Coordinates of C-alpha atoms in Angstrom, one line a residue:
Chain J
M1 CA 62.7 136.6 53.3
N2 CA 60.2 139.1 54.3
E3 CA 57.8 136.1 54.5
F4 CA 60.2 134.6 56.8
F5 CA 59.9 137.5 59.4
I6 CA 56.2 137.9 59.2
L7 CA 55.5 134.2 59.5
M8 CA 57.8 133.5 62.4
K9 CA 57.3 136.7 64.2
Q10 CA 56.2 135.2 67.4
E11 CA 59.0 132.9 67.7
L12 CA 61.4 135.5 66.7
V13 CA 60.4 138.1 69.2
I14 CA 60.9 135.3 71.9
T15 CA 64.3 134.6 70.6
L16 CA 65.2 138.2 70.8
I17 CA 64.1 138.4 74.6
I18 CA 66.2 135.5 75.3
F19 CA 69.3 137.0 73.7
I20 CA 68.5 140.4 75.6
L21 CA 68.6 138.6 78.8
L22 CA 71.7 136.8 78.1
F23 CA 73.4 140.0 77.3
I24 CA 72.2 141.3 80.8
K25 CA 73.5 138.3 82.6
L26 CA 76.8 138.7 80.7
S27 CA 77.4 142.3 81.0
S28 CA 79.8 143.7 83.4
K29 CA 77.2 146.0 85.0
Q30 CA 75.4 144.3 88.0
W31 CA 71.8 144.6 87.5
S32 CA 69.5 144.7 90.3
N33 CA 66.5 142.1 90.6
E34 CA 63.8 145.0 90.4
K35 CA 65.2 146.5 87.5
V36 CA 65.5 143.0 85.6
L37 CA 62.1 142.4 86.7
V38 CA 60.5 145.5 85.3
L39 CA 62.3 145.3 82.2
I40 CA 61.3 141.7 81.5
N41 CA 57.7 142.4 82.4
V42 CA 57.6 145.3 79.9
L43 CA 59.2 143.0 77.2
L44 CA 56.7 140.2 78.0
L45 CA 53.9 142.8 77.4
L46 CA 55.5 144.1 74.1
N47 CA 55.6 140.5 73.3
L48 CA 52.0 139.9 73.8
A49 CA 50.9 143.1 71.9
A50 CA 53.2 142.3 68.9
G51 CA 51.5 138.7 68.7
F52 CA 48.4 140.3 67.6
L53 CA 49.9 142.3 64.6
F54 CA 49.9 140.9 60.9
P55 CA 48.2 137.4 61.3
D56 CA 49.2 135.7 58.3
T57 CA 48.7 132.0 56.6
G58 CA 51.8 130.2 55.3
D59 CA 54.3 127.3 55.3
L60 CA 58.0 127.6 55.9
F61 CA 61.1 125.1 55.7
G62 CA 59.4 122.8 53.1
D63 CA 56.3 122.4 54.9
M64 CA 57.8 121.5 58.3
Y65 CA 56.4 124.7 59.9
R66 CA 53.1 126.3 59.4
T67 CA 51.1 129.2 60.7
N68 CA 47.7 130.6 60.6
P69 CA 45.5 133.1 62.5
L70 CA 44.3 130.0 64.7
M71 CA 47.8 129.2 65.8
A72 CA 48.8 132.6 66.2
F73 CA 45.7 133.1 68.6
E74 CA 46.7 130.0 70.5
K75 CA 50.3 131.4 70.8
N76 CA 48.7 134.6 72.0
I77 CA 46.8 132.7 74.7
L78 CA 50.4 131.3 76.0
N79 CA 51.9 134.5 75.7
L80 CA 49.2 136.0 78.0
G81 CA 49.4 133.3 80.6
T82 CA 53.3 133.8 80.7
L83 CA 52.9 137.3 81.1
L84 CA 50.3 136.8 84.0
I85 CA 52.7 134.1 85.9
S86 CA 55.5 136.5 85.5
L87 CA 53.7 139.3 87.3
Q88 CA 52.4 137.0 90.0
S89 CA 55.8 135.5 90.8
Y90 CA 57.4 139.0 91.4
N91 CA 57.2 138.7 95.0
W92 CA 59.2 135.3 94.8
L93 CA 61.6 136.4 92.2
K94 CA 62.4 139.6 93.9
T95 CA 64.7 137.8 96.3
H96 CA 65.9 135.0 94.0
K97 CA 69.7 135.0 93.1
H98 CA 69.2 133.8 89.4
V99 CA 66.5 135.9 87.8
P100 CA 67.9 136.1 84.4
E101 CA 68.5 132.3 84.1
F102 CA 65.0 131.6 85.3
Y103 CA 63.4 133.8 82.5
M104 CA 65.7 132.2 79.9
L105 CA 64.6 128.8 80.7
L106 CA 61.2 129.9 80.9
L107 CA 61.3 131.6 77.3
S108 CA 63.0 128.7 75.8
T109 CA 60.2 126.3 76.8
L110 CA 57.6 129.0 75.5
L111 CA 59.8 129.1 72.3
G112 CA 59.5 125.1 72.0
M113 CA 55.7 125.1 72.6
F114 CA 55.4 127.9 69.9
F115 CA 57.3 125.5 67.4
M116 CA 55.3 122.7 68.5
I117 CA 52.0 124.5 67.8
S118 CA 53.2 125.3 64.4
S119 CA 54.8 122.0 63.7
R120 CA 53.6 119.9 60.4
H121 CA 56.5 117.2 60.7
M122 CA 57.3 114.6 63.3
L123 CA 60.8 115.6 63.5
M124 CA 60.0 119.3 64.2
F125 CA 57.2 118.3 66.5
Y126 CA 59.9 115.9 68.5
L127 CA 62.4 118.9 68.6
A128 CA 59.9 121.4 69.9
L129 CA 58.7 119.0 72.4
E130 CA 62.4 118.4 73.9
L131 CA 62.8 122.0 73.8
S132 CA 59.7 123.0 75.7
T133 CA 60.1 119.8 78.6
I134 CA 64.1 119.6 79.1
P135 CA 64.3 123.3 80.5
L136 CA 61.2 122.7 82.4
A137 CA 62.8 120.1 84.4
A138 CA 65.6 122.7 85.3
M139 CA 62.9 125.0 86.3
A140 CA 61.4 122.6 88.6
N141 CA 64.8 122.4 90.5
F142 CA 64.9 126.2 91.0
D143 CA 64.5 126.0 94.7
L144 CA 68.1 124.8 94.6
E145 CA 68.3 124.3 98.4
K146 CA 64.9 122.5 99.0
R147 CA 65.0 118.8 98.9
R148 CA 61.6 118.5 97.5
S149 CA 62.4 120.8 94.5
S150 CA 65.3 118.4 93.4
E151 CA 63.3 115.4 93.8
A152 CA 60.4 116.9 91.8
A153 CA 62.9 117.7 89.2
F154 CA 64.4 114.2 89.0
K155 CA 61.0 112.8 88.7
M156 CA 60.0 115.0 86.0
I157 CA 63.2 114.5 83.7
I158 CA 62.9 110.8 84.2
S159 CA 59.1 110.4 83.2
S160 CA 59.2 113.0 80.4
A161 CA 62.3 111.3 79.0
F162 CA 60.5 108.0 79.2
A163 CA 57.3 109.4 77.7
S164 CA 59.4 111.0 74.8
G165 CA 60.8 107.3 74.3
L166 CA 57.5 106.0 73.9
L167 CA 56.4 108.8 71.5
L168 CA 59.6 108.0 69.6
F169 CA 59.1 104.2 69.2
G170 CA 55.6 104.9 68.1
I171 CA 56.8 107.4 65.5
S172 CA 59.6 105.0 64.3
L173 CA 56.9 102.2 63.9
L174 CA 54.8 104.6 61.9
Y175 CA 57.6 105.5 59.8
G176 CA 58.4 101.9 59.0
A177 CA 54.8 101.3 58.4
T178 CA 54.3 104.4 56.0
G179 CA 57.7 105.9 55.2
A180 CA 56.4 109.2 55.8
L181 CA 56.9 111.7 58.7
S182 CA 55.2 114.9 57.7
F183 CA 51.6 115.1 59.1
S184 CA 50.0 115.5 55.9
A185 CA 51.8 112.6 54.2
L186 CA 51.2 110.3 57.3
G187 CA 47.3 111.0 57.2
E188 CA 47.1 110.1 53.6
T189 CA 48.9 106.9 54.0
L190 CA 47.3 105.6 57.2
R191 CA 44.3 104.4 55.6
Q192 CA 43.8 100.8 56.2
Y193 CA 44.0 99.1 59.6
S194 CA 47.4 97.0 60.0
P195 CA 48.7 95.7 63.1
L196 CA 51.8 97.9 62.8
H197 CA 49.7 101.1 62.5
I198 CA 47.5 100.3 65.5
L199 CA 50.8 99.5 67.6
G200 CA 52.6 102.8 66.5
F201 CA 49.4 104.8 67.3
I202 CA 49.0 103.1 70.7
F203 CA 52.7 104.2 71.5
V204 CA 52.2 107.6 70.3
L205 CA 48.9 108.0 72.5
S206 CA 50.8 106.8 75.5
G207 CA 53.5 109.4 75.0
F208 CA 51.0 112.2 74.8
G209 CA 49.2 110.5 77.7
F210 CA 52.2 111.1 79.9
K211 CA 52.6 114.7 78.7
I212 CA 48.7 115.8 79.5
S213 CA 49.0 113.4 82.6
A214 CA 45.8 111.3 81.7
V215 CA 45.3 108.8 84.3
P216 CA 47.2 105.7 83.9
F217 CA 50.1 107.9 83.0
H218 CA 49.7 110.6 85.6
L219 CA 51.8 109.4 88.5
W220 CA 54.4 111.7 88.1
T221 CA 52.0 115.0 88.2
A222 CA 51.2 115.3 91.8
D223 CA 54.7 115.0 93.0
V224 CA 56.1 117.6 90.6
Y225 CA 53.6 120.0 91.0
E226 CA 54.1 119.9 95.0
G227 CA 57.7 119.9 94.8
A228 CA 58.5 122.5 92.3
P229 CA 58.3 126.4 93.0
V230 CA 54.6 127.8 92.7
A231 CA 55.4 130.1 89.7
V232 CA 56.7 126.8 88.0
T233 CA 53.8 124.8 88.9
S234 CA 51.4 127.2 87.5
Y235 CA 53.4 127.4 84.4
L236 CA 53.4 123.5 84.3
S237 CA 49.7 123.1 84.8
V238 CA 48.4 126.1 82.6
I239 CA 50.9 126.9 79.9
S240 CA 52.6 123.6 79.2
K241 CA 49.4 121.4 79.5
G242 CA 47.5 123.9 77.1
A243 CA 50.4 123.9 74.4
I244 CA 50.3 120.0 74.6
L245 CA 46.6 119.8 74.2
F246 CA 46.5 122.1 71.2
V247 CA 48.9 119.9 69.5
F248 CA 47.2 116.7 70.7
V249 CA 44.1 118.0 68.9
T250 CA 46.0 118.8 65.8
V251 CA 47.7 115.5 65.5
L252 CA 44.6 113.4 66.2
S253 CA 42.6 115.4 63.8
T254 CA 45.2 115.3 60.9
V255 CA 47.3 112.4 61.3
F256 CA 45.0 109.8 62.7
S257 CA 41.6 111.1 61.5
V258 CA 41.1 107.8 59.7
Y259 CA 41.1 105.8 63.0
G260 CA 38.7 108.0 64.6
S261 CA 36.4 104.9 65.6
S262 CA 39.2 103.3 67.4
W263 CA 40.6 106.2 69.3
Y264 CA 37.2 107.3 70.4
F265 CA 36.9 104.3 72.6
M266 CA 40.7 104.8 73.7
L267 CA 39.9 108.4 74.9
Y268 CA 36.6 107.3 76.2
F269 CA 38.2 105.0 78.5
L270 CA 41.1 107.3 79.3
S271 CA 38.6 110.3 80.2
V272 CA 36.3 108.2 82.4
L273 CA 39.4 107.0 84.4
T274 CA 41.0 110.3 84.6
M275 CA 38.1 112.0 85.8
I276 CA 37.2 109.4 88.6
I277 CA 40.8 109.0 89.8
G278 CA 41.6 112.6 89.5
N279 CA 38.6 113.7 91.7
L280 CA 38.9 110.8 94.2
F281 CA 42.4 111.6 95.0
A282 CA 41.9 115.4 95.2
I283 CA 39.5 114.9 97.8
R284 CA 42.0 113.5 100.4
Q285 CA 44.7 116.2 99.6
Q286 CA 46.0 118.8 102.4
N287 CA 48.7 120.7 100.6
M288 CA 47.2 123.2 97.9
K289 CA 49.5 122.6 95.4
R290 CA 48.8 118.9 95.3
F291 CA 45.2 119.6 95.7
L292 CA 45.2 121.7 92.5
A293 CA 47.5 119.0 90.8
F294 CA 44.9 116.5 91.1
S295 CA 42.0 118.8 90.4
S296 CA 44.0 119.6 87.0
I297 CA 44.1 115.9 86.4
A298 CA 40.4 115.8 86.7
Q299 CA 40.2 118.9 84.4
V300 CA 41.9 117.0 81.7
G301 CA 39.4 114.2 81.7
F302 CA 36.8 116.7 80.8
I303 CA 39.0 118.0 78.1
L304 CA 39.3 114.6 76.8
I305 CA 35.5 114.3 76.6
G306 CA 35.3 117.4 74.2
I307 CA 38.2 115.7 72.1
T308 CA 36.2 112.6 71.7
G309 CA 33.5 114.8 70.0
Q310 CA 35.7 114.5 66.8
S311 CA 33.9 117.6 65.3
L312 CA 34.6 121.2 64.9
E313 CA 32.8 122.2 68.1
G314 CA 34.8 119.6 69.9
N315 CA 38.1 121.3 69.0
V316 CA 36.8 124.8 69.3
S317 CA 35.6 123.7 72.9
V318 CA 39.1 122.6 73.7
V319 CA 40.7 125.9 72.8
Y320 CA 37.9 127.7 74.5
F321 CA 38.4 125.7 77.8
V322 CA 41.9 126.1 77.8
L323 CA 41.6 129.9 77.5
V324 CA 39.2 129.9 80.4
Y325 CA 41.3 127.4 82.4
I326 CA 44.3 130.0 82.2
F327 CA 42.3 132.7 83.8
S328 CA 40.7 130.4 86.5
N329 CA 43.9 128.3 87.4
L330 CA 46.1 131.4 87.4
A331 CA 43.8 133.2 89.6
A332 CA 44.1 130.1 92.2
F333 CA 47.7 129.9 91.7
G334 CA 48.4 133.7 92.0
V335 CA 46.7 133.7 95.6
I336 CA 48.6 130.6 96.6
S337 CA 52.0 131.8 95.4
L338 CA 51.3 135.2 97.0
I339 CA 50.6 133.5 100.3
S340 CA 53.5 130.9 100.0
A341 CA 56.2 133.8 98.9
V342 CA 55.1 135.7 102.0
T343 CA 54.3 133.2 104.6
G344 CA 55.5 129.7 103.3
K345 CA 52.1 128.2 104.4
E346 CA 50.8 125.9 101.8
T347 CA 48.1 123.4 103.5
I348 CA 44.4 123.9 103.6
D349 CA 44.4 123.9 107.4
D350 CA 46.3 127.1 107.2
Y351 CA 43.8 128.8 104.9
K352 CA 41.3 128.5 107.7
G353 CA 40.0 131.9 108.7
L354 CA 41.6 133.6 105.7
Y355 CA 38.5 135.8 105.1
K356 CA 39.0 137.6 108.4
T357 CA 42.6 138.9 107.5
N358 CA 42.5 138.8 103.6
P359 CA 38.9 139.3 102.5
L360 CA 40.0 140.5 98.9
L361 CA 42.4 137.5 98.2
T362 CA 39.6 135.1 99.7
W363 CA 37.1 136.3 97.4
V364 CA 39.5 135.9 94.4
L365 CA 40.3 132.4 95.2
A366 CA 36.8 131.5 95.8
L367 CA 35.8 132.7 92.4
A368 CA 38.7 130.9 90.8
L369 CA 37.5 127.7 92.6
F370 CA 33.8 128.2 91.5
S371 CA 35.1 128.5 88.1
L372 CA 37.1 125.5 88.3
A373 CA 34.1 123.7 89.6
G374 CA 31.9 125.0 86.8
I375 CA 29.4 127.2 88.5
P376 CA 27.3 129.2 86.3
P377 CA 28.2 133.1 86.5
T378 CA 31.7 132.3 86.0
A379 CA 33.4 131.2 82.8
G380 CA 34.3 127.5 83.9
F381 CA 30.7 126.6 83.5
F382 CA 30.6 127.6 79.8
G383 CA 34.0 126.0 79.3
K384 CA 32.5 122.6 80.7
F385 CA 29.2 123.0 78.9
F386 CA 30.6 123.3 75.4
L387 CA 33.2 120.4 76.3
L388 CA 30.2 118.1 77.3
L389 CA 28.0 119.4 74.3
A390 CA 30.8 118.4 72.1
G391 CA 31.0 115.1 73.5
A392 CA 27.4 114.6 73.6
G393 CA 27.4 115.1 69.8
Q394 CA 28.7 111.3 69.5
G395 CA 25.4 110.1 71.2
N396 CA 27.4 108.5 73.9
Y397 CA 25.3 109.7 77.0
I398 CA 26.7 107.3 79.5
L399 CA 29.8 109.4 79.2
I400 CA 28.2 112.4 79.8
A401 CA 26.2 111.2 83.0
I402 CA 29.6 109.9 84.1
A403 CA 31.2 113.4 83.7
A404 CA 28.1 115.1 85.5
L405 CA 28.5 112.8 88.4
N406 CA 32.1 113.7 88.5
M407 CA 31.2 117.5 88.6
V408 CA 29.3 116.9 91.7
I409 CA 32.1 115.0 93.4
S410 CA 34.6 118.0 92.3
L411 CA 32.1 120.6 93.8
Y412 CA 32.6 118.8 97.3
Y413 CA 36.4 119.3 97.5
Y414 CA 36.3 122.7 95.8
L415 CA 33.8 123.9 98.5
R416 CA 35.8 122.2 101.2
V417 CA 38.5 124.9 100.7
V418 CA 36.0 127.6 100.3
K419 CA 34.2 126.7 103.8
A420 CA 37.8 126.6 105.3
M421 CA 38.5 130.1 104.3
F422 CA 35.1 131.6 104.9
M423 CA 33.8 129.7 107.9
D424 CA 36.2 127.6 110.0
P425 CA 37.6 129.4 113.0
N426 CA 41.4 129.7 113.4
D427 CA 43.4 131.2 116.3
H428 CA 46.4 132.0 114.3
P429 CA 45.2 132.8 110.7
I430 CA 47.4 134.1 108.0
E431 CA 48.7 137.5 108.5
T432 CA 47.4 140.4 106.1
I433 CA 49.5 140.1 102.9
Q434 CA 51.2 143.2 101.7
A435 CA 51.6 142.6 98.2
D436 CA 53.2 144.8 95.4
W437 CA 50.9 146.2 92.7
K438 CA 52.0 143.7 90.1
P439 CA 50.6 140.4 91.5
K440 CA 47.3 142.4 92.4
L441 CA 47.4 143.5 88.6
A442 CA 47.6 140.1 87.5
L443 CA 44.9 138.8 89.8
A444 CA 42.4 141.6 88.6
I445 CA 43.3 140.7 85.0
C446 CA 42.4 136.8 85.8
V447 CA 39.2 138.0 87.6
I448 CA 38.0 140.2 84.8
G449 CA 38.8 137.5 82.2
L450 CA 37.0 134.9 84.4
L451 CA 33.8 137.1 84.2
I452 CA 34.2 138.7 80.8
T453 CA 34.9 135.2 78.9
G454 CA 31.9 133.9 80.9
L455 CA 29.4 136.7 80.3
A456 CA 30.3 137.6 76.7
S457 CA 29.7 135.0 74.0
G458 CA 32.2 136.7 71.6
A459 CA 35.4 134.6 72.8
Y460 CA 33.7 131.2 71.8
Q461 CA 32.5 132.7 68.3
Y462 CA 35.7 134.3 67.6
I463 CA 37.6 130.8 68.1
Y464 CA 34.8 129.1 66.1
S465 CA 35.5 131.7 63.2
L466 CA 39.2 131.0 63.4
F467 CA 38.7 127.3 63.1
V468 CA 36.4 127.7 60.0
L469 CA 39.0 130.0 58.5
N470 CA 41.7 127.1 59.1
Chain O
M1 CA 74.7 93.0 55.0
S2 CA 71.9 91.9 52.5
G3 CA 72.3 88.4 54.5
I4 CA 70.5 89.9 57.6
P5 CA 67.0 89.9 57.2
I6 CA 65.0 92.9 58.6
Y7 CA 63.0 91.1 61.3
Q8 CA 66.0 90.1 63.1
I9 CA 67.3 93.5 63.4
L10 CA 64.0 94.5 64.7
I11 CA 63.8 91.7 67.1
V12 CA 67.0 93.4 68.7
S13 CA 65.7 96.8 68.7
T14 CA 62.3 95.9 70.2
A15 CA 64.3 93.7 72.8
L16 CA 66.5 96.6 73.5
F17 CA 63.4 99.0 74.1
F18 CA 61.9 96.5 76.6
I19 CA 65.1 96.0 78.4
G20 CA 65.5 99.8 78.9
M21 CA 61.8 99.9 80.1
Y22 CA 62.5 97.0 82.5
G23 CA 65.7 98.6 83.6
L24 CA 63.7 102.0 84.3
F25 CA 61.1 100.3 86.4
T26 CA 63.4 98.0 88.5
R27 CA 66.7 100.0 89.1
R28 CA 67.0 101.9 92.2
N29 CA 70.1 103.9 91.3
M30 CA 69.4 107.4 89.3
I31 CA 72.3 107.0 87.1
T32 CA 71.1 103.5 85.9
M33 CA 67.8 104.7 85.2
L34 CA 69.1 107.5 83.1
M35 CA 71.1 104.8 81.1
S36 CA 67.9 102.6 80.7
V37 CA 66.3 105.8 79.2
E38 CA 69.3 106.0 76.8
L39 CA 68.6 102.3 75.7
I40 CA 65.1 103.1 74.9
L41 CA 66.3 106.0 72.6
N42 CA 69.1 103.9 71.1
S43 CA 66.4 101.1 70.1
V44 CA 64.3 103.9 68.6
N45 CA 67.6 104.9 66.7
I46 CA 67.9 101.4 65.2
N47 CA 64.5 101.1 64.3
F48 CA 64.7 104.4 62.2
V49 CA 68.1 103.3 60.6
V50 CA 66.8 100.0 59.6
F51 CA 63.4 101.2 58.2
N52 CA 65.3 103.7 56.2
K53 CA 68.0 101.2 55.0
Y54 CA 65.7 98.3 54.1
L55 CA 62.3 99.6 53.2
Y56 CA 62.8 103.3 51.9
P57 CA 66.6 103.3 50.7
G58 CA 65.6 106.4 48.4
Q59 CA 65.2 108.6 51.5
L60 CA 67.2 110.2 54.3
D61 CA 64.5 111.0 56.7
G62 CA 64.9 108.2 59.1
L63 CA 68.9 109.0 59.3
F64 CA 68.3 112.6 60.0
F65 CA 65.8 111.9 62.6
T66 CA 68.4 109.4 64.3
I67 CA 71.1 112.3 64.4
F68 CA 68.6 114.6 66.2
I69 CA 67.6 111.8 68.5
I70 CA 71.4 111.7 69.6
A71 CA 71.8 115.0 70.1
I72 CA 68.6 115.5 72.0
A73 CA 69.7 112.4 74.4
A74 CA 72.9 114.1 75.1
A75 CA 70.9 117.3 76.3
E76 CA 68.7 115.2 78.2
A77 CA 71.4 113.4 80.0
A78 CA 73.3 116.5 80.7
V79 CA 70.2 118.1 82.3
G80 CA 69.4 114.7 84.3
I81 CA 73.0 114.7 85.5
A82 CA 72.8 118.2 86.8
I83 CA 69.6 117.4 88.6
I84 CA 71.0 114.3 90.2
I85 CA 74.3 116.2 91.3
N86 CA 72.1 118.9 93.0
L87 CA 69.8 116.1 94.5
Y88 CA 72.9 114.3 95.8
R89 CA 73.7 117.6 97.6
N90 CA 70.5 117.8 99.2
H91 CA 69.9 114.1 100.0
Q92 CA 73.5 112.7 100.4
S93 CA 72.4 109.7 98.2
I94 CA 71.2 108.8 94.5
D95 CA 68.9 106.0 95.6
V96 CA 65.5 106.8 94.7
E97 CA 64.2 105.2 97.5
D98 CA 65.7 108.1 99.6
A99 CA 64.1 110.5 97.4
S100 CA 60.6 109.8 98.7
E101 CA 59.4 112.7 100.5
M102 CA 56.5 113.3 98.6
K103 CA 54.1 110.4 98.1
Y104 CA 50.3 110.3 97.7

């Protein structure tokens, strides 16, 4: 019983917070938005701190659930990202009518992601995946009166339902071929190549492809990112994608490790397509959210290179990149969400001349974009460097060359935004933004994280040691 | 029961899967698209039950999986219909061609 509480502590804390919110919503006393927001931010901070206590290794529920220090660390990364998003969206939520509901949905999806990271059984994995996507579709619809918001939500629920249909069909074929559903048993029985195994694997891979928005399956991403409220967009592009990537790495390296040589070529193909198409579409975007959506598709291409490395270093570099990506993307989305909440402006043309009126925000956004492009002093450079290094371990230098070319292309469109902000004249620039201290604190944490994880080598080594321990 | 060979049932379930996929891509009515997704999930259910019954009669894993899929599909449909109702209030239509503000 004691073991149960210690091993599942992160999930239990989240569940507790959801219940507290439920009672706040149901209580007869009317809570003001400020009060709820302060309370929930304090609770999220406590949740983040509690995640670092008592790291332990163990299995629960007959091998369905497993936790170890690495998984606890991955969950802590997600906790940190959620706290940052919650602080950043303060200005937007302050005037919203449904604050407790928003956080209930947000934390349900986080709970789903935690279970997904810890799952060791296909049934557990499927349930956790659905818990983490169905409430997200409801969250995408949170600007209830906006047409775009509901359109985005519909696109999201249909494509995620279809994706989980594909995934399930693949799982059912694998079940038929092997009679096993737990990851370890599947990994042991999937020894030889049979057509049914490969077909099942392709279906599972396409299901994952939808969720991480790799290119042939990316069509929903840009629309959902553009239509959803900014807080939800940043949550989707950072937290949700990060969690799926963690699980993707686990599934590939435990269940399908035997098929390494065949999924190497599938991922090779996917990552080349993802990088090229993501970058080329990002060039022509005018809306900042849509622009970041395509840039995040392109980033997934780079992450897939790290996974094709099929080595310990490859898996470490994926987790490290997600950590760096959380800081850089949340810094960018933090600035965008502040400007969008105060002025409602979201296109790149509106950002012209931003430096004249908001120098500090401009620097933060520029730094975030440099990190996304991978320019040396920021953490993004090291993230990409480790991914490519892991990919190069396979000896396929064509892939690395294509990736390097794509980094040059991506530099063009990131610098386009920077140029618009610093150099282009504008008769009606965005007025000076008066922000609360909470979004500012979140931006400061992101900037510090960007520089610290880039300059201190400790982070990468720490993740490496966790993987070795695993 | 024992007279029906397994491959016939698998043909039915695979056909159901691709009918659902076809419906999802060609239908223009949102409710029908949701129904097509349900077809896909039901074909998976048939797969699980058949594999469990014919190939691994000693286990219950496949049957359990089916029960969970049915429950999740209901939840998915509930959220989907709620979103469609809200979309109808904003667009006055549930034709996907009308919900096309964001493209490229």
